[in-house]
Short mmCIF file of C-alpha atoms and ligand atoms in Angstrom, two decimals:
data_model
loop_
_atom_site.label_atom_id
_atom_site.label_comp_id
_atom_site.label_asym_id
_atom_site.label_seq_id
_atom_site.Cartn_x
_atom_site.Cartn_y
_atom_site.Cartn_z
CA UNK A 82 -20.50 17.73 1.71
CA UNK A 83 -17.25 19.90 2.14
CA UNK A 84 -13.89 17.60 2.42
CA UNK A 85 -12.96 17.06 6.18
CA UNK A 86 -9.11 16.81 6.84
CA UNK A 87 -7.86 15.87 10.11
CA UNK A 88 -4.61 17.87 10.72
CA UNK A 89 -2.84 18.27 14.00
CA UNK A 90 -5.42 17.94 16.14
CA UNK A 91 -8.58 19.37 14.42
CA UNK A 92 -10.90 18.35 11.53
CA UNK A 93 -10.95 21.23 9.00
CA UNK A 94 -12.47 22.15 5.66
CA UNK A 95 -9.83 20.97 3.00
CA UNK A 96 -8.92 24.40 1.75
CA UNK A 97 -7.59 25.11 5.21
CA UNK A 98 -6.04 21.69 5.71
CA UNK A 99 -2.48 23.51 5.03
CA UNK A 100 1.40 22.77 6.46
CA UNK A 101 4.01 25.30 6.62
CA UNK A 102 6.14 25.47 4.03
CA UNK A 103 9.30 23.95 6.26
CA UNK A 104 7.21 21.18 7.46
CA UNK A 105 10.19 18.50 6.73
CA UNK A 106 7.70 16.25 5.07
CA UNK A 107 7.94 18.92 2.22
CA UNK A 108 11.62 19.93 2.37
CA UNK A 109 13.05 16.12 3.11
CA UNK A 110 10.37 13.90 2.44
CA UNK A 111 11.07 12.91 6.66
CA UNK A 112 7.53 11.33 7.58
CA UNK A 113 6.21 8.10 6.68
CA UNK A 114 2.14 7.40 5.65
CA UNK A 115 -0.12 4.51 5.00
CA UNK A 116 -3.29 3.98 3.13
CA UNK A 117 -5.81 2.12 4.30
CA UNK A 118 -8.73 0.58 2.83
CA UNK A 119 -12.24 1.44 3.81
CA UNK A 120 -15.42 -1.08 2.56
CA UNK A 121 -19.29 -0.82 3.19
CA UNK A 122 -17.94 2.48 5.28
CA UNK A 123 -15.49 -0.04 7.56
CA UNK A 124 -11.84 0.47 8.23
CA UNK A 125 -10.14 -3.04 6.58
CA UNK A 126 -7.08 -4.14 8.68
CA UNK A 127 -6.50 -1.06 10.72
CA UNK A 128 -4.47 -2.48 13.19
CA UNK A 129 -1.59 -4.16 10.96
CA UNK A 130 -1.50 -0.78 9.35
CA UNK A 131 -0.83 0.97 12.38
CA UNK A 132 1.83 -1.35 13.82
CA UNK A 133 3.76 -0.58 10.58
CA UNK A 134 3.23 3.04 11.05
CA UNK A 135 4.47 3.08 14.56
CA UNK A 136 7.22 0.91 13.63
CA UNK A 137 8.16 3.22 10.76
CA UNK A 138 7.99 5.86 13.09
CA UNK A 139 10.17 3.91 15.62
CA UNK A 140 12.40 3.62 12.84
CA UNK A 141 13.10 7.20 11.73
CA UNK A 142 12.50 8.08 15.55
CA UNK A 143 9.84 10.21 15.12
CA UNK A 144 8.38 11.06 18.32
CA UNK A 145 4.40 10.51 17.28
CA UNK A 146 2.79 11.36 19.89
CA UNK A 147 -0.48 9.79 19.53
CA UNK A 148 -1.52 6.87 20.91
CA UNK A 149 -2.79 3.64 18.99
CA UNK A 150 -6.17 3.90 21.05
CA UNK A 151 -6.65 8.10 19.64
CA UNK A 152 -4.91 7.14 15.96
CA UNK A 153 -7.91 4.63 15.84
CA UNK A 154 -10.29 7.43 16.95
CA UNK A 155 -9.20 9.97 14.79
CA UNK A 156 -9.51 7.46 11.60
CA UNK A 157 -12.71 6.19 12.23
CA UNK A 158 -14.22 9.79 12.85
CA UNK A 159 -12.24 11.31 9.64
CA UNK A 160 -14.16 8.44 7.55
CA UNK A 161 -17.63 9.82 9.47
CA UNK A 162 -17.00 12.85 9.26
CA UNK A 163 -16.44 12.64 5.56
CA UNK A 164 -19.38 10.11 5.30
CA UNK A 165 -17.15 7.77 3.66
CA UNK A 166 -18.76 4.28 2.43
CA UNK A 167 -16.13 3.03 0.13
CA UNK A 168 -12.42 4.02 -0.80
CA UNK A 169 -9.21 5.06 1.38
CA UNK A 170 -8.04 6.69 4.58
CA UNK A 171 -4.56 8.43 3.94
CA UNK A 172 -2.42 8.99 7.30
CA UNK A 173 0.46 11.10 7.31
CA UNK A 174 3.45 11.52 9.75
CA UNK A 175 6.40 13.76 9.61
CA UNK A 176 8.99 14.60 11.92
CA UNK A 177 7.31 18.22 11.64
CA UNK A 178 8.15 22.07 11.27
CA UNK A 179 11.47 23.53 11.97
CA UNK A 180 13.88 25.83 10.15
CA UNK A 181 15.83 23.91 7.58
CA UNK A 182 18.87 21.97 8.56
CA UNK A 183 19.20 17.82 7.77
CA UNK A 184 19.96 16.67 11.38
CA UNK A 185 16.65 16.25 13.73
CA UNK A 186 15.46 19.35 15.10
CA UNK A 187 15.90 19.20 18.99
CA UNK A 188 12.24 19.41 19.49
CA UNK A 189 9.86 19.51 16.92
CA UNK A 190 6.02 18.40 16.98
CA UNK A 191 5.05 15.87 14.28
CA UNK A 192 2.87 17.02 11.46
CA UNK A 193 -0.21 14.78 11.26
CA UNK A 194 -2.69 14.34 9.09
CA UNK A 195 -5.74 12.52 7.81
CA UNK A 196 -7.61 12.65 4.82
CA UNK A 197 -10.35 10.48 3.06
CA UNK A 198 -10.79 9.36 -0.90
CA UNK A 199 -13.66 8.13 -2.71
CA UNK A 200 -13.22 4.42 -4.19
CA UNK A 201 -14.80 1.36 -5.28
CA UNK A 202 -16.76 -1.30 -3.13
CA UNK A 203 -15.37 -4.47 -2.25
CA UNK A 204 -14.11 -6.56 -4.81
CA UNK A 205 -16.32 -8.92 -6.78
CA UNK A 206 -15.97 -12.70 -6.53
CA UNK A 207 -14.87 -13.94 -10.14
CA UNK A 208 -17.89 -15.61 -11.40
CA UNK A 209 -20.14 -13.14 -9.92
CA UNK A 210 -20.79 -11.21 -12.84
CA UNK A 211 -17.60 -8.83 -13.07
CA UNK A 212 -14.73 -10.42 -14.49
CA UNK A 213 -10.97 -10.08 -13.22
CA UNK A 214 -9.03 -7.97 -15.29
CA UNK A 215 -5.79 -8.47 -15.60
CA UNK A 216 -3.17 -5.41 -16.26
CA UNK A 217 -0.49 -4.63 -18.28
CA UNK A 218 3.01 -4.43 -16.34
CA UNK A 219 6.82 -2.70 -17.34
CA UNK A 220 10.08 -3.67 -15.56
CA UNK A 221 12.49 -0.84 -14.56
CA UNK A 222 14.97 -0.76 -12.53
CA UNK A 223 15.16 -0.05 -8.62
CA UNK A 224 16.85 2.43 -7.64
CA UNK A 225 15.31 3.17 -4.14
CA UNK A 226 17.59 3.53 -1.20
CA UNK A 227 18.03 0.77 1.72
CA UNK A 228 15.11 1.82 3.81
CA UNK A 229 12.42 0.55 1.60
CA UNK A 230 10.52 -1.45 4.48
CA UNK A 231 10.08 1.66 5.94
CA UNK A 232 6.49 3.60 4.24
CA UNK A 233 8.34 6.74 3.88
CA UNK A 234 6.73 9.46 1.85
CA UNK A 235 10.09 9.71 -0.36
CA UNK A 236 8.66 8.31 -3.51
CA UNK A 237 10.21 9.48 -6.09
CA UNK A 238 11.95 7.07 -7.34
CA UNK A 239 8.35 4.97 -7.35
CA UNK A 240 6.82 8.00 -8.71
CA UNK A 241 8.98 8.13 -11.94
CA UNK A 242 8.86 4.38 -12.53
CA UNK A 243 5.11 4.69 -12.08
CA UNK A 244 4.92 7.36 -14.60
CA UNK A 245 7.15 4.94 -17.20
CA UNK A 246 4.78 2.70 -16.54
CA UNK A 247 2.04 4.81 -17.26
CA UNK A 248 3.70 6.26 -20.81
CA UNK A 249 3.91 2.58 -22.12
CA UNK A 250 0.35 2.24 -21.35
CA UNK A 251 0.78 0.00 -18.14
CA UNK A 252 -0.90 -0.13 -14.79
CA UNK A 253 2.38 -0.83 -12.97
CA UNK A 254 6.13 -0.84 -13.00
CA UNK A 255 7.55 -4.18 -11.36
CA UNK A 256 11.08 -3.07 -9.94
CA UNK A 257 14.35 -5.08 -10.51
CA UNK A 258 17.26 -4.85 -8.53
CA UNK A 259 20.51 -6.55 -9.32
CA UNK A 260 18.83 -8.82 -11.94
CA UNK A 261 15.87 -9.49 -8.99
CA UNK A 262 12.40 -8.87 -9.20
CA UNK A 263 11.91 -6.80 -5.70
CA UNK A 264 8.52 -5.42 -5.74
CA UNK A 265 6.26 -2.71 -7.98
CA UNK A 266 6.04 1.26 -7.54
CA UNK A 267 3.13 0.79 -5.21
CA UNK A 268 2.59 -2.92 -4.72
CA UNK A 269 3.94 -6.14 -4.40
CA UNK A 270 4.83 -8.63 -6.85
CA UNK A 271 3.97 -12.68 -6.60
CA UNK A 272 4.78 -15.19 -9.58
CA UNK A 273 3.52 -18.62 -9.60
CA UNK A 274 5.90 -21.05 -11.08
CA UNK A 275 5.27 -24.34 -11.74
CA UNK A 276 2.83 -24.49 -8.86
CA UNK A 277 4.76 -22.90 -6.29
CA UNK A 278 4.33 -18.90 -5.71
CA UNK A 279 7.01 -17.32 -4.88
CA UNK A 280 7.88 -13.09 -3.91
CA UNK A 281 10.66 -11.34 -2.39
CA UNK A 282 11.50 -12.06 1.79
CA UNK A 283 10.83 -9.27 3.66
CA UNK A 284 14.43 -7.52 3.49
CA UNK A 285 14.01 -3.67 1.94
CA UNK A 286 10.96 -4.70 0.08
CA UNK A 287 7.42 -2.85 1.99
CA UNK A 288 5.79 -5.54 3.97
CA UNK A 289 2.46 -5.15 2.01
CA UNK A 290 -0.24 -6.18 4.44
CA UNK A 291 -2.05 -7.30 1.51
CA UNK A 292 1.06 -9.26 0.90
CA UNK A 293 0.70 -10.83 4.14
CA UNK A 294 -2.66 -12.04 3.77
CA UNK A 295 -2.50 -13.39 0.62
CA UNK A 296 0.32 -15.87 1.71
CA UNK A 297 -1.69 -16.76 4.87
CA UNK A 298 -4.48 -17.52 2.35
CA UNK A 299 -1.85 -19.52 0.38
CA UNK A 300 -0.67 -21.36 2.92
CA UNK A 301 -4.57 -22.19 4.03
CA UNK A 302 -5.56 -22.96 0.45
CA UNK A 303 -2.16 -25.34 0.30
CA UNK A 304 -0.54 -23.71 -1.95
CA UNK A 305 3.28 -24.17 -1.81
CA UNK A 306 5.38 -20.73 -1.21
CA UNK A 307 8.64 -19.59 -1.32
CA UNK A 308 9.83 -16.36 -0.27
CA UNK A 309 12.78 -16.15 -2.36
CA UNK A 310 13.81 -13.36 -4.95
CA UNK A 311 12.67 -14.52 -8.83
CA UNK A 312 15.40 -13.29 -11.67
CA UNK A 313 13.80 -11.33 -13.77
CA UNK A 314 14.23 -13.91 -16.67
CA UNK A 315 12.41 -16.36 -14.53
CA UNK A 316 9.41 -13.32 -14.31
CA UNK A 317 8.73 -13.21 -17.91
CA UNK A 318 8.49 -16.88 -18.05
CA UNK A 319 6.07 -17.88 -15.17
CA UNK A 320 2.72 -19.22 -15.15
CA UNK A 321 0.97 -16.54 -13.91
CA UNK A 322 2.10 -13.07 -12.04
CA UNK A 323 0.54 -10.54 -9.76
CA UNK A 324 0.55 -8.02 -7.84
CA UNK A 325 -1.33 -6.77 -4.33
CA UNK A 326 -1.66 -3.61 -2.42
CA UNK A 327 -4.32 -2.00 -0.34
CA UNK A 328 -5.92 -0.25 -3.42
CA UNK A 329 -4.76 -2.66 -6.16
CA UNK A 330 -6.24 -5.89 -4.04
CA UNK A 331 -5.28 -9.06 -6.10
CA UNK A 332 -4.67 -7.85 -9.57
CA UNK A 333 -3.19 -10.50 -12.20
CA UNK A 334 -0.54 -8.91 -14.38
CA UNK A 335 -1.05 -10.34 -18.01
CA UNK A 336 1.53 -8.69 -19.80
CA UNK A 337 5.22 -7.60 -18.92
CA UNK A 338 6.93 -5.02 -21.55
CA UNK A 339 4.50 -5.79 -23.93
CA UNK A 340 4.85 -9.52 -23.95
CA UNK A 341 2.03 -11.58 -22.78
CA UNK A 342 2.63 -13.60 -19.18
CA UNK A 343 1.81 -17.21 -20.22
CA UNK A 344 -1.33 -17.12 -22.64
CA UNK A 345 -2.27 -13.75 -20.95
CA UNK A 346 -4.94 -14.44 -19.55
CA UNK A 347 -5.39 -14.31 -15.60
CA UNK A 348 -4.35 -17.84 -13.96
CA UNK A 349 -5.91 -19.91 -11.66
CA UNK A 350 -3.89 -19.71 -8.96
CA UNK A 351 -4.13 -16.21 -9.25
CA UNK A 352 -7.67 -16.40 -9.17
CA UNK A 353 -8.31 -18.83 -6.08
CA UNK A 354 -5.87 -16.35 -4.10
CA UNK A 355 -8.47 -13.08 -5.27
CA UNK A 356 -11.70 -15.33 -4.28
CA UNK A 357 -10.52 -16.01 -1.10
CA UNK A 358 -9.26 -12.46 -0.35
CA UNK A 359 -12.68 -11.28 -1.70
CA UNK A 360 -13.65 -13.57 1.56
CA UNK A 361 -11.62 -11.65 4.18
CA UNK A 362 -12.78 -8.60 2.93
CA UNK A 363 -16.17 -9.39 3.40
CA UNK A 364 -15.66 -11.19 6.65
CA UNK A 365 -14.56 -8.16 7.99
CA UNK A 366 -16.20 -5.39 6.11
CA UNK A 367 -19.89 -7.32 4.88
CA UNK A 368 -20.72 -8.41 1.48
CA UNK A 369 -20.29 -6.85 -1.92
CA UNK A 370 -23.38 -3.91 -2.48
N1 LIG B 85 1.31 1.44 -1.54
N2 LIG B 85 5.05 -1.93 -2.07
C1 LIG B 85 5.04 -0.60 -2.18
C2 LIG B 85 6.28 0.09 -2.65
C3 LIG B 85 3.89 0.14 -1.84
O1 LIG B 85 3.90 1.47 -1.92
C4 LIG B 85 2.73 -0.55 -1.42
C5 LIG B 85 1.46 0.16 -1.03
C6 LIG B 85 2.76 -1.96 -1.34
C7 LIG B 85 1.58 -2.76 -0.86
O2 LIG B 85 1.40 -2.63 0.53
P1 LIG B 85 -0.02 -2.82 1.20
O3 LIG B 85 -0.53 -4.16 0.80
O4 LIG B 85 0.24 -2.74 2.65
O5 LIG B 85 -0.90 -1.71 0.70
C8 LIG B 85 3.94 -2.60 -1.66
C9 LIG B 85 0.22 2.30 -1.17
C10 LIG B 85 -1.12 1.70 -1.35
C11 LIG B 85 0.38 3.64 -1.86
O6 LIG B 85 1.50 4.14 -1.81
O7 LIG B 85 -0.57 4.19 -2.39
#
């Protein structure tokens, strides 16, 4: 079946799904995006990602001019339309198309697109046959600007830390700022320390909805947290690190610049907090197929 993009208004083939070239998505990375998680062909928390892109928007004052009720309608019918069962939804906003110049155009339409990807299924529970794997991480440091709680699609500071990341043969690259583990290039980070887990507050970190879960599942599952900033010295010593995102779920990071985390194996804190996230997802979205 032919790729379905929705863009501005229409659902086309994905060789015509094109912007103009001063779109300012392309020429000043001015929009903001999320990815969202689709499971057994079901949208997974669709309406925390939308208040974060409307409150993105809000932020940059981009005028988006669709409702939450047609956003909704739009996503659900791009992941028909593509006959999507498991993987992610991609949304993109920008302020739109207008002839260069850095200050907001006086009227411009947003740019607006969605488009699907193919994935996995839901996550299996450990035990159920498929063990967790663990990843490799690298440190390096942030250099991102102050907006960072905003989703903007000006990456590319995460896209060159990725790609260190990616030359030393890691999954991730777990950003430090000031001596402070902040977050990772596309996720964020949680350490458990004797007992207690702990990850940055919410101040110019992304709040990761997957983030968010995971300490309401903490907190459920009694697990003592502090949202406090960990030195990176105190990183390479805990008990057991991860990270979490909308793609990368509940991953365990078992090595950290090519040291092992502990005795590098996933931990079992770690592991309680991916079984019962494996449970949300299937509470909303069904069981594992
Ligand atoms: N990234 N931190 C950063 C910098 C991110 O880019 C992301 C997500 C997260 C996790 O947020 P959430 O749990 O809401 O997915 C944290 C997406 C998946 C991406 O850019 O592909």
């Amino acid at each position: 079946m032919a790729r379905k993009v929705f863009l501005n208004g229409d659902w086309v083939d994905y060789a015509q799904a094109v912007v103009p070239v001063e779109d300012r998505g392309l020429m000043f990375a001015d929009g903001i995006y999320e990815v969202i998680r689709v499971y057994n062909g079901k949208v997974f928390q669709l309406g925390p990602h939308l208040d974060r892109l409307f409150m993105g928007a809000a932020e940059l004052r981009i005028n988006l001019h669709y409702r939450r009720e047609e956003l909704e309608r739009i996503l659900a019918r791009t992941v028909e339309f593509n006959g999507l069962e498991n993987g992610g939804l991609y949304l993109q906003v920008t302020r739109g198309v207008s002839p260069r110049g850095h200050a907001f155009p006086a009227a411009s339409t947003p740019t607006v697109f969605a488009l699907t990807h193919e994935g996995h299924g839901p996550p299996a529970r450990p035990g159920d046959g498929r063990p967790v794997e663990g990843s490799p991480a690298i440190t390096a440091p942030d250099n991102r600007f102050g907006l960072c709680y905003v989703k903007t699609v000006g990456l590319l500071p995460n896209v060159l830390a990725r790609q260190q990341a990616q030359e030393a043969g890691a999954r991730e690259a777990i950003l430090v700022r000031d001596g402070l583990v902040t977050e990772a290039s596309s996720s964020n980070v949680f350490a458990v320390i004797g007992g207690t887990l702990y990850t940055h507050p919410l101040a110019n970190i992304l709040p990761g909805i997957t983030r968010d879960i995971v300490l309401r599942l903490a907190a459920r599952l009694g697990i003592p947290v502090r949202e406090i900033a960990v030195p990176i010295g105190h990183l390479r010593r805990a008990d057991e690190v991860f990270i979490t995102g909308t793609m990368t779920e509940v991953e365990p990071v078992v090595s950290l610049d090519g040291r092992p985390v502990a005795d590098g194996k996933p931990g079992p804190v770690t592991l309680r907090l991916f079984e019962a996230y494996v449970g949300v997802v299937e509470d909303d979205c069904g069981r594992v197929r």
